[in-house]
PDB file of C-alpha atoms and ligand atoms in Angstrom:
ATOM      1  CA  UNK J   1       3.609 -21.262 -40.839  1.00 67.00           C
ATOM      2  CA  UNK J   2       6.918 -21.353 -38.804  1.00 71.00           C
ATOM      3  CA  UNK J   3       7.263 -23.293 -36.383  1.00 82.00           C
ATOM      4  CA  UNK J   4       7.467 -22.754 -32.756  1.00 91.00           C
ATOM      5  CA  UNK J   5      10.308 -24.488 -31.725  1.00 93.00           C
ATOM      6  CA  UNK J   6      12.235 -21.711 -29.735  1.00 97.00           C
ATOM      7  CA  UNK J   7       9.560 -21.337 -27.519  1.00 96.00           C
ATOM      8  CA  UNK J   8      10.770 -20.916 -24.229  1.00 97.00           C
ATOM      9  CA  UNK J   9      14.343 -19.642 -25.551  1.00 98.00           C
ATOM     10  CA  UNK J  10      16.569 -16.337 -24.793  1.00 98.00           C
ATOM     11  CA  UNK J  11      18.723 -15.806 -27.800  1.00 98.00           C
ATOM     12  CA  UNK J  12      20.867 -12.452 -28.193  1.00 99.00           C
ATOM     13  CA  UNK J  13      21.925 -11.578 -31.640  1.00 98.00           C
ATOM     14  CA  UNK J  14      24.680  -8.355 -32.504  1.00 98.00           C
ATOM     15  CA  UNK J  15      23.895  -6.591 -35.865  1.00 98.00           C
ATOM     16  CA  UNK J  16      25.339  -3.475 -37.433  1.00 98.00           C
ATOM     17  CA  UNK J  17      28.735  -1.871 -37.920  1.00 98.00           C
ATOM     18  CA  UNK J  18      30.344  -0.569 -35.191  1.00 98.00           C
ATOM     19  CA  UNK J  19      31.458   2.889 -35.499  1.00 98.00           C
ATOM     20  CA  UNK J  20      34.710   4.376 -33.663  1.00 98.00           C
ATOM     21  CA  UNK J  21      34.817   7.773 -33.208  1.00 97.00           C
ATOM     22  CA  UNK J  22      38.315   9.896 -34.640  1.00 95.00           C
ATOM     23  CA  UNK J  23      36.780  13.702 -33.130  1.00 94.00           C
ATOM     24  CA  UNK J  24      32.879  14.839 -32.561  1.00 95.00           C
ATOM     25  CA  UNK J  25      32.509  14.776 -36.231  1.00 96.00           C
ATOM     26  CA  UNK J  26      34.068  11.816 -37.362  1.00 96.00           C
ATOM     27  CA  UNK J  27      34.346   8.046 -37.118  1.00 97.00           C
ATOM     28  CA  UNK J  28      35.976   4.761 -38.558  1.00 97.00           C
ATOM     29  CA  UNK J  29      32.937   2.965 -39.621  1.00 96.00           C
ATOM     30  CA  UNK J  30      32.091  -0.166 -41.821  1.00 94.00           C
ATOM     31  CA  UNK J  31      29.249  -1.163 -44.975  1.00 89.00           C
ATOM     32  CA  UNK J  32      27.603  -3.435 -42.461  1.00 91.00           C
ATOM     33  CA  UNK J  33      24.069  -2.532 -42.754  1.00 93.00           C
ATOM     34  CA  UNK J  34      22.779  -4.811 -39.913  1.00 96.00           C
ATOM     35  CA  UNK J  35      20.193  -6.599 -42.191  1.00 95.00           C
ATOM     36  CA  UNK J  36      21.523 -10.093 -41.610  1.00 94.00           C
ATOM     37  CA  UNK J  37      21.512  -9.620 -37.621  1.00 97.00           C
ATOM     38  CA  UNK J  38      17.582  -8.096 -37.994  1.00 98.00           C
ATOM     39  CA  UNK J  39      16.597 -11.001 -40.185  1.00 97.00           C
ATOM     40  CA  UNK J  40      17.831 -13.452 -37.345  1.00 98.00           C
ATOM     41  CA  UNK J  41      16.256 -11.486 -34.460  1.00 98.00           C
ATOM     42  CA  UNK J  42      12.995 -11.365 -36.954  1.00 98.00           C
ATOM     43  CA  UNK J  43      12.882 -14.867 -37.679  1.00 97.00           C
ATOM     44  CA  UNK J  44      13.748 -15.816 -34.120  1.00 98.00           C
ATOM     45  CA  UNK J  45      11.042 -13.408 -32.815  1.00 98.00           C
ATOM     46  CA  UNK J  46       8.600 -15.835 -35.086  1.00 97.00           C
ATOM     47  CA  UNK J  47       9.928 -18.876 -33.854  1.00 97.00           C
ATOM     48  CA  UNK J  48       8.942 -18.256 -30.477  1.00 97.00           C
ATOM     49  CA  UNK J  49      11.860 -16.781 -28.969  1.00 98.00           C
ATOM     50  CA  UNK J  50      12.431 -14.054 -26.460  1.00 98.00           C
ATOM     51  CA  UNK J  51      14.872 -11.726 -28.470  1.00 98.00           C
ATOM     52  CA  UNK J  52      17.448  -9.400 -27.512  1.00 98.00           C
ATOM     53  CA  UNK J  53      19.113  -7.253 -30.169  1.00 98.00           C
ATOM     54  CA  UNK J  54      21.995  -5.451 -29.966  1.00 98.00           C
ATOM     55  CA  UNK J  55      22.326  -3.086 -32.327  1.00 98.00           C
ATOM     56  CA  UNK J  56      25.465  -0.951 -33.829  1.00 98.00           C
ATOM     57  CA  UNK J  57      24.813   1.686 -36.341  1.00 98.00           C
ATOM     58  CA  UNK J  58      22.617  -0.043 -39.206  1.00 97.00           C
ATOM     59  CA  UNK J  59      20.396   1.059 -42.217  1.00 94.00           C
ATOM     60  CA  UNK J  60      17.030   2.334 -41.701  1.00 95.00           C
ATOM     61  CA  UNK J  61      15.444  -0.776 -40.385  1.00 97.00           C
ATOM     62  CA  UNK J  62      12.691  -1.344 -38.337  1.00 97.00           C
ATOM     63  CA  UNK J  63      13.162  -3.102 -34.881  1.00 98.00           C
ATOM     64  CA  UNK J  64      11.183  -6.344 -35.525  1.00 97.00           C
ATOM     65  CA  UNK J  65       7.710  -6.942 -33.352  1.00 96.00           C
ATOM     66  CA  UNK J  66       8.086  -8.422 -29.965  1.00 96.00           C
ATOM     67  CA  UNK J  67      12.156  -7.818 -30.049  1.00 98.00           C
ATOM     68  CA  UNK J  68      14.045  -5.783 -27.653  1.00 98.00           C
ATOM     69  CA  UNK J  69      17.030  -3.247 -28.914  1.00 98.00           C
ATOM     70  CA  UNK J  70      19.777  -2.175 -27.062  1.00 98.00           C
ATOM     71  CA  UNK J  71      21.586  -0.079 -28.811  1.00 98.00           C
ATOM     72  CA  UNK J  72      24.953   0.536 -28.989  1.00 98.00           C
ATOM     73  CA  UNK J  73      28.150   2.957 -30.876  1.00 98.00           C
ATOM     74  CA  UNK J  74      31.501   1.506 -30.713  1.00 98.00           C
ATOM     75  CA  UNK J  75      33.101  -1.885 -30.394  1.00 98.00           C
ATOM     76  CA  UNK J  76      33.678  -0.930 -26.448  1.00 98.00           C
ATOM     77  CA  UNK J  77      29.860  -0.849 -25.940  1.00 98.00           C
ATOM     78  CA  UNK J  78      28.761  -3.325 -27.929  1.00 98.00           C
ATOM     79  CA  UNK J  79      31.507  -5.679 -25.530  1.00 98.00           C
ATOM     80  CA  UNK J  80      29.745  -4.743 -22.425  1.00 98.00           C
ATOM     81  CA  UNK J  81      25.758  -4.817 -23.537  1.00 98.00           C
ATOM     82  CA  UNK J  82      26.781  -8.382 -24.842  1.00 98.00           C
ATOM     83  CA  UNK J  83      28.713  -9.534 -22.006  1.00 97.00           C
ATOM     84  CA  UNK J  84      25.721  -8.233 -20.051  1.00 97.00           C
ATOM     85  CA  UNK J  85      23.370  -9.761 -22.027  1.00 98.00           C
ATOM     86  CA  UNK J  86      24.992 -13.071 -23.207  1.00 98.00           C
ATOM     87  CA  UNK J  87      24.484 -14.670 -19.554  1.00 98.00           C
ATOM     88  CA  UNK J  88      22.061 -17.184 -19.025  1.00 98.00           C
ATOM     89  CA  UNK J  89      21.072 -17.052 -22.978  1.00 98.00           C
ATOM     90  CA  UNK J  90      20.084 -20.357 -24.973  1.00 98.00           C
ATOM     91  CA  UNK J  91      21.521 -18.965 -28.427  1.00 98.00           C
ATOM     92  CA  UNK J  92      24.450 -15.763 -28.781  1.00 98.00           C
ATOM     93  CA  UNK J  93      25.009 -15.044 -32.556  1.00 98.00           C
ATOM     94  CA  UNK J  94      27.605 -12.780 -33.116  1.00 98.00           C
ATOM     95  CA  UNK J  95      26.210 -11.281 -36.918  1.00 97.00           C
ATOM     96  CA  UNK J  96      27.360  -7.191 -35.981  1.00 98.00           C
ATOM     97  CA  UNK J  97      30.469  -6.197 -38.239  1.00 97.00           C
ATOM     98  CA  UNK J  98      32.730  -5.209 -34.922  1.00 98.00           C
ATOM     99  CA  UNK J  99      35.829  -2.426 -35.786  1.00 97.00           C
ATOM    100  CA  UNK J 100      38.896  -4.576 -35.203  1.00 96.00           C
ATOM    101  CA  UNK J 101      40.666  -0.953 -34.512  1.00 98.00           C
ATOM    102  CA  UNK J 102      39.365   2.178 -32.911  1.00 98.00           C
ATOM    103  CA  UNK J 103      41.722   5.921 -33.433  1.00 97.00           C
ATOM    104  CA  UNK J 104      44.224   5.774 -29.513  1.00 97.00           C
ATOM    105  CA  UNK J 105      43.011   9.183 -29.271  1.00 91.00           C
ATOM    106  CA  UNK J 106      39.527  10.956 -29.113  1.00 88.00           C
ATOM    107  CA  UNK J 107      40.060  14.199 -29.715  1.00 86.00           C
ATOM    108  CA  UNK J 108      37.645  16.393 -28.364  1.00 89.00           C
ATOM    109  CA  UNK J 109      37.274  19.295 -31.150  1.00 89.00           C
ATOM    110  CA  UNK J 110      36.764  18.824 -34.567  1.00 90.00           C
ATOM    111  CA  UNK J 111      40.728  18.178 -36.233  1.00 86.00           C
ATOM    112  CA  UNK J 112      41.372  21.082 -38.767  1.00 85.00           C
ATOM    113  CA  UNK J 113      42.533  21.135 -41.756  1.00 82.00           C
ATOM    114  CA  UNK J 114      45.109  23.259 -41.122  1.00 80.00           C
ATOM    115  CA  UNK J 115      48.445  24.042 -43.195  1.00 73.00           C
ATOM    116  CA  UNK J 116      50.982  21.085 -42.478  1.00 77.00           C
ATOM    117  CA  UNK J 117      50.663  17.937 -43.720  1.00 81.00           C
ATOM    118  CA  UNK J 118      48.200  15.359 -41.678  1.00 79.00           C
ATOM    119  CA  UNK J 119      49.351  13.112 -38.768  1.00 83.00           C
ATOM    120  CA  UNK J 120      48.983   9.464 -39.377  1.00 90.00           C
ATOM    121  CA  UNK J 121      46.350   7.971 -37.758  1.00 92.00           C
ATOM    122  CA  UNK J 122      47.224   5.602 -34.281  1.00 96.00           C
ATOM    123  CA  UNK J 123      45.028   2.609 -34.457  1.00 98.00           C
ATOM    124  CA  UNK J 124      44.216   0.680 -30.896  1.00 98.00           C
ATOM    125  CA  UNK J 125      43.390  -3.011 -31.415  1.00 98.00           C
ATOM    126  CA  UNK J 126      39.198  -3.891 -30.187  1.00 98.00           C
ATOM    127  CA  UNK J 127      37.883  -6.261 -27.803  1.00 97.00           C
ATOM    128  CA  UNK J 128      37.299  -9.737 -29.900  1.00 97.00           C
ATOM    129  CA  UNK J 129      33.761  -9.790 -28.598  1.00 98.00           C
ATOM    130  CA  UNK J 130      33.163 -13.394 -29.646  1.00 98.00           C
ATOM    131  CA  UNK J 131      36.451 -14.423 -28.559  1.00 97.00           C
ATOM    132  CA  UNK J 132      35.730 -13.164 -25.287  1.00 98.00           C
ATOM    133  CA  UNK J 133      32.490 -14.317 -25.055  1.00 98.00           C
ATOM    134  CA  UNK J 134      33.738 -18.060 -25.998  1.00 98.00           C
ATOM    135  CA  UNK J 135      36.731 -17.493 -23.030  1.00 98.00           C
ATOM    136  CA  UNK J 136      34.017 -15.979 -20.563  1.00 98.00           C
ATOM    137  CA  UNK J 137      32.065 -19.200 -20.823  1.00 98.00           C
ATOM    138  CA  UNK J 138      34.972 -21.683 -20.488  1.00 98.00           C
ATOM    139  CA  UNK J 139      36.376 -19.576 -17.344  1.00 98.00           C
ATOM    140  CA  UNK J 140      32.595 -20.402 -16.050  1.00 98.00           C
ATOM    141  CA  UNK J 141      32.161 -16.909 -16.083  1.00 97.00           C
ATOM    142  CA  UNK J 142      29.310 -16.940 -18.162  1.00 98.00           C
ATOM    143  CA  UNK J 143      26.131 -18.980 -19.335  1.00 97.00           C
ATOM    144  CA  UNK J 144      25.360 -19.517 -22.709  1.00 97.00           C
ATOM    145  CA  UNK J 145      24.380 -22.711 -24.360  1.00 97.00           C
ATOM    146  CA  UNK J 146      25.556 -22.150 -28.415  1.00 98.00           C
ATOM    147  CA  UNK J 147      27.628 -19.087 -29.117  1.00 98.00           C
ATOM    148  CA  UNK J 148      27.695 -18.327 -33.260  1.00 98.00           C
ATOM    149  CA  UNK J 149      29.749 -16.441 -35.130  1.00 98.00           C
ATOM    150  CA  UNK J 150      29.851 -15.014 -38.423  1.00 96.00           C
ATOM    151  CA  UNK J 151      33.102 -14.367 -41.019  1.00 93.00           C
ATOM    152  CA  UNK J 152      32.821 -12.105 -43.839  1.00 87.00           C
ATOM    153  CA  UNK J 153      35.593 -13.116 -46.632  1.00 87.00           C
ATOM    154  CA  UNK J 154      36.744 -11.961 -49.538  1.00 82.00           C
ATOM    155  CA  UNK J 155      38.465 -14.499 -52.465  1.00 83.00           C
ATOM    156  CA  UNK J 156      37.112 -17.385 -53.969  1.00 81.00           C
ATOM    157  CA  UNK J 157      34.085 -18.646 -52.052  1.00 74.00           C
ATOM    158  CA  UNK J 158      34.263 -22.235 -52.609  1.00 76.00           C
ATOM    159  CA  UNK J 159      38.088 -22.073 -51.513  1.00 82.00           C
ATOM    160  CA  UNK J 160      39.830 -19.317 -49.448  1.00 88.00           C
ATOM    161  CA  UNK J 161      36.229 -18.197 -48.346  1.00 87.00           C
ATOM    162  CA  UNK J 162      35.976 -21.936 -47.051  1.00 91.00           C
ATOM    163  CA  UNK J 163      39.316 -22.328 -45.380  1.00 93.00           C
ATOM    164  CA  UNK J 164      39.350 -18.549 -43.826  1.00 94.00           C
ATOM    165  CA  UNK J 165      35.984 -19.784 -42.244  1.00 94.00           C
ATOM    166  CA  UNK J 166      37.513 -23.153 -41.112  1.00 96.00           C
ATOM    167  CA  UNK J 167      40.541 -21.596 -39.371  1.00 96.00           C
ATOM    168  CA  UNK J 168      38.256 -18.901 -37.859  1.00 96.00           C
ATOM    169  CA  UNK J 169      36.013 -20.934 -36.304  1.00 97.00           C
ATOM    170  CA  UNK J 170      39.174 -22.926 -34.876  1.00 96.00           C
ATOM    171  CA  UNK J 171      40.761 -19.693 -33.389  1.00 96.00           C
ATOM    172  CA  UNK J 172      37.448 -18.260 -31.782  1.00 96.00           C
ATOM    173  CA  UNK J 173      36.517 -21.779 -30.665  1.00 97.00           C
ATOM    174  CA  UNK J 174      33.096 -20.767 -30.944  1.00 98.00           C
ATOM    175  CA  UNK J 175      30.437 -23.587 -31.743  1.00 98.00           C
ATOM    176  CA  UNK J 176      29.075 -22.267 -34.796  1.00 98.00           C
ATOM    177  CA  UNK J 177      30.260 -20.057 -37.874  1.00 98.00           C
ATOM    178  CA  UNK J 178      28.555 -18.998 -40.452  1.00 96.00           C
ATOM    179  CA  UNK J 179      31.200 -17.925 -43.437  1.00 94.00           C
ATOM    180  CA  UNK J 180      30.349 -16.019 -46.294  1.00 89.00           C
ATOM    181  CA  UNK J 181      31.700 -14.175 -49.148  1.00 82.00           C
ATOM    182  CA  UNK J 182      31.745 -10.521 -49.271  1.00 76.00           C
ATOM    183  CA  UNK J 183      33.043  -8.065 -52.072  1.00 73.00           C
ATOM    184  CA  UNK J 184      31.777  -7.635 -55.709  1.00 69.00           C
ATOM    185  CA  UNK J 185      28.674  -6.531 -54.190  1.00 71.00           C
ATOM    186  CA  UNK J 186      28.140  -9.663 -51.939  1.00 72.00           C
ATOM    187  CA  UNK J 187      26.050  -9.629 -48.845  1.00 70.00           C
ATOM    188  CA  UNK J 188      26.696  -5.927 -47.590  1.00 70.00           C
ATOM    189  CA  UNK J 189      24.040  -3.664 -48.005  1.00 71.00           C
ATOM    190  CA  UNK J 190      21.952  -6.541 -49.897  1.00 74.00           C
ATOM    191  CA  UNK J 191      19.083  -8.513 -49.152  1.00 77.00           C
ATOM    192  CA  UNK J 192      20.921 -12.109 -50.230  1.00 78.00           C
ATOM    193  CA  UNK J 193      23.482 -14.034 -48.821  1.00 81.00           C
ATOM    194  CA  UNK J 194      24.825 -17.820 -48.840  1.00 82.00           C
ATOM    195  CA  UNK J 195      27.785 -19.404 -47.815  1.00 90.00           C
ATOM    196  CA  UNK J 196      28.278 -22.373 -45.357  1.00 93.00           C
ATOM    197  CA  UNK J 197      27.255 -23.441 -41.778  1.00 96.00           C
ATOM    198  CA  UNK J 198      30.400 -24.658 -39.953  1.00 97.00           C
ATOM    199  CA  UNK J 199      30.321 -26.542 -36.609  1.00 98.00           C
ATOM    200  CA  UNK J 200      33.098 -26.786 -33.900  1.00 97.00           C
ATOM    201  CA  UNK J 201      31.627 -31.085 -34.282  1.00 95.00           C
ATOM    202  CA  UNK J 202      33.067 -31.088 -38.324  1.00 95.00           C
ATOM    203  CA  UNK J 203      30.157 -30.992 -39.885  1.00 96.00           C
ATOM    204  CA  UNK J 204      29.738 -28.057 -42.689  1.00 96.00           C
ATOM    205  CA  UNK J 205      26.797 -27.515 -44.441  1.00 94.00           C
ATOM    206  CA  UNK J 206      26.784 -24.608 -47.516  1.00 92.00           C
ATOM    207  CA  UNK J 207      23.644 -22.182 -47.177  1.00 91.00           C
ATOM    208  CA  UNK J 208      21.961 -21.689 -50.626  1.00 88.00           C
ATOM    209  CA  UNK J 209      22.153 -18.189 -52.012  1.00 88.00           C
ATOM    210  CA  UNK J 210      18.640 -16.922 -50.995  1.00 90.00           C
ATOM    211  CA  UNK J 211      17.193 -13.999 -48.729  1.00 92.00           C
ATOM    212  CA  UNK J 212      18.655 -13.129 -45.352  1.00 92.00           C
ATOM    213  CA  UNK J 213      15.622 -14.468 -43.781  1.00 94.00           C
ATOM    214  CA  UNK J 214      16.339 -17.883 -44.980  1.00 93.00           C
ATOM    215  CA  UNK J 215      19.987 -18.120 -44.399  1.00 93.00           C
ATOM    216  CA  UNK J 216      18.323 -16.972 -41.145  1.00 96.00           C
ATOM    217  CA  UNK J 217      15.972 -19.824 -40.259  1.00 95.00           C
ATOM    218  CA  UNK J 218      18.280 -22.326 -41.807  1.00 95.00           C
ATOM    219  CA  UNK J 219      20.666 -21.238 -38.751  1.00 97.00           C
ATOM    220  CA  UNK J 220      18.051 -21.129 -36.302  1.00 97.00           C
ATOM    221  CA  UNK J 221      17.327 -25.167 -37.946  1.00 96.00           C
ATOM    222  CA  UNK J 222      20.643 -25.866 -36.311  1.00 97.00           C
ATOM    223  CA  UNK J 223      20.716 -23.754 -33.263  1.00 97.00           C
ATOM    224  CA  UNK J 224      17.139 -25.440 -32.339  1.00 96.00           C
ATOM    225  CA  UNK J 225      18.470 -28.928 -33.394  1.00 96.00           C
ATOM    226  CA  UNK J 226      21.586 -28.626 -31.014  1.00 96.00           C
ATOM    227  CA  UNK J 227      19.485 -27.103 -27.826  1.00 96.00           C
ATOM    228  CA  UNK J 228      16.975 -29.620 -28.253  1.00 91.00           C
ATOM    229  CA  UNK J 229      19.865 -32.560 -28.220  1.00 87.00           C
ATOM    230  CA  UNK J 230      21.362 -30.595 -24.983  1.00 83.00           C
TER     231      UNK J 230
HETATM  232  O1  LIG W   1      37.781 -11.784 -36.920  1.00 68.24           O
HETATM  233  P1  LIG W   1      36.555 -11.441 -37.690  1.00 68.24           P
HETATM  234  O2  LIG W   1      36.150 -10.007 -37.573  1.00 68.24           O
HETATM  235  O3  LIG W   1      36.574 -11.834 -39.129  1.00 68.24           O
HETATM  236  O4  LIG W   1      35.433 -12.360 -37.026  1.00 68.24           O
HETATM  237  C1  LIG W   1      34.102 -12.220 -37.312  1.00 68.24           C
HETATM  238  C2  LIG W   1      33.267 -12.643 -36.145  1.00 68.24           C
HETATM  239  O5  LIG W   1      33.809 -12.162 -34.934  1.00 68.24           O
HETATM  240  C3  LIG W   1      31.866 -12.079 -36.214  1.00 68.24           C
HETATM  241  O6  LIG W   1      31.004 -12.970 -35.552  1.00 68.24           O
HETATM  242  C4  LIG W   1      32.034 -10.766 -35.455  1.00 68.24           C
HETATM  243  O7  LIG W   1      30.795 -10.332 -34.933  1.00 68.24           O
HETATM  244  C5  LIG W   1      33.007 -11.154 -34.380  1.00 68.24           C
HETATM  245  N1  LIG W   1      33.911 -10.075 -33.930  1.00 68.24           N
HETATM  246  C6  LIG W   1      33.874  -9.669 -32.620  1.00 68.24           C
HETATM  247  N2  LIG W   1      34.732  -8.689 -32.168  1.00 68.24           N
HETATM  248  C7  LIG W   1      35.631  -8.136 -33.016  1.00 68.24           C
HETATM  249  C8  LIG W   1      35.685  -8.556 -34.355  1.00 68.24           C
HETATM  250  C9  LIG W   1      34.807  -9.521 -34.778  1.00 68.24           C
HETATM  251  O8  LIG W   1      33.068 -10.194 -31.854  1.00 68.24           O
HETATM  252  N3  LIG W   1      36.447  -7.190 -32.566  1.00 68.24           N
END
């Protein structure tokens, strides 16, 4: 049996891909399928917790018993529901694969194909959702006891995996990052995962390659450890 020790806890956890919209047709999208962010809400669900969910575009999953979904398009609206959200929470985990860049303009028909050659594409950069939630909360502007983030990398995993994941968790400031390796048909769109559990207090811990439900409680380990020492 799991145990029960987030009774009594409000934790809000991001899944999916965002997905930024070029024309009514169209969008700039990602291979995030949103199973790591379910598996978290799932296992937190379990644990006792009262769950929110914020939810980009995933897979075909079901919304996990006794959670509540808000769902959510583009990186804009995924910024507000968590900003919304976030206050007052125990636990914020970041796991949603958020478009860095959305197209400047939205145009309102469907673009044609037409006969000259195609305009390149104007990129405007995103909100930094964790960023701003880690700002928001030093500014006193918002409540939140832990706020986790996650880094997908590509390269080696036991070296520029590593060090991306160090030096991210630096420049978001946020006080937990878990990094893992993606590419060669790692972690998107699977049901595995592994990688390491980095804390803004030094101490790194790698995460077994296993299902996305244990990489899941073995963050919710340390997220329950740290509240419980707060
Ligand atoms: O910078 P990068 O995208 O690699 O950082 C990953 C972490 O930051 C994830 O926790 C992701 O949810 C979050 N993120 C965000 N807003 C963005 C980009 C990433 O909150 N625009």
């Amino acid at each position: 049996a799991l145990p029960r020790d987030l009774e009594g806890r409000r934790v809000v956890v991001s899944a999916g891909g965002t997905r930024e919209p070029l024309d009514p047709v169209r969008y700039l999208g990602n291979r995030s399928s949103g199973r790591q962010g379910y598996a978290l809400a799932r296992v937190a669900a379990h644990r006792g917790a009262e769950v929110t969910l914020v939810a980009a575009h995933t897979a075909d999953l079901v919304t996990p018993a006794g959670v509540r979904l808000v769902r959510v398009g583009t990186a804009e609206e995924m910024r507000s529901a968590m900003l919304a959200e976030a206050d007052g929470a125990d636990a914020v985990v970041m796991a949603a694969a958020v478009a860095d860049f959305r197209p400047t303009a939205l145009v309102e028909h469907k673009i044609k194909k037409g006969e000259r050659d195609p305009e390149p594409l104007e990129l405007t950069r995103n909100p930094d959702i964790l960023a701003e939630l880690v700002e928001a909360r030093e500014a006193g502007k918002l409540d939140a006891s832990l706020i986790v983030g996650f880094a997908a990398e590509t390269g080696d995993p036991r070296t520029t995996v590593l060090d991306h994941g160090r030096a991210k968790l630096a420049r978001k400031g946020c006080d937990l990052l878990v990094v893992n390796a993606v590419g060669d048909g790692r972690a998107f769109e699977v049901d595995d995962n592994a990688g390491w559990l980095l804390a803004a207090d030094g101490t790194e811990n790698p995460i077994p390659y296993g299902a996305k439900s244990r990489l899941a409680s073995t963050l919710w380990d340390a997220v329950g450890r740290r509240l419980g020492r707060q």
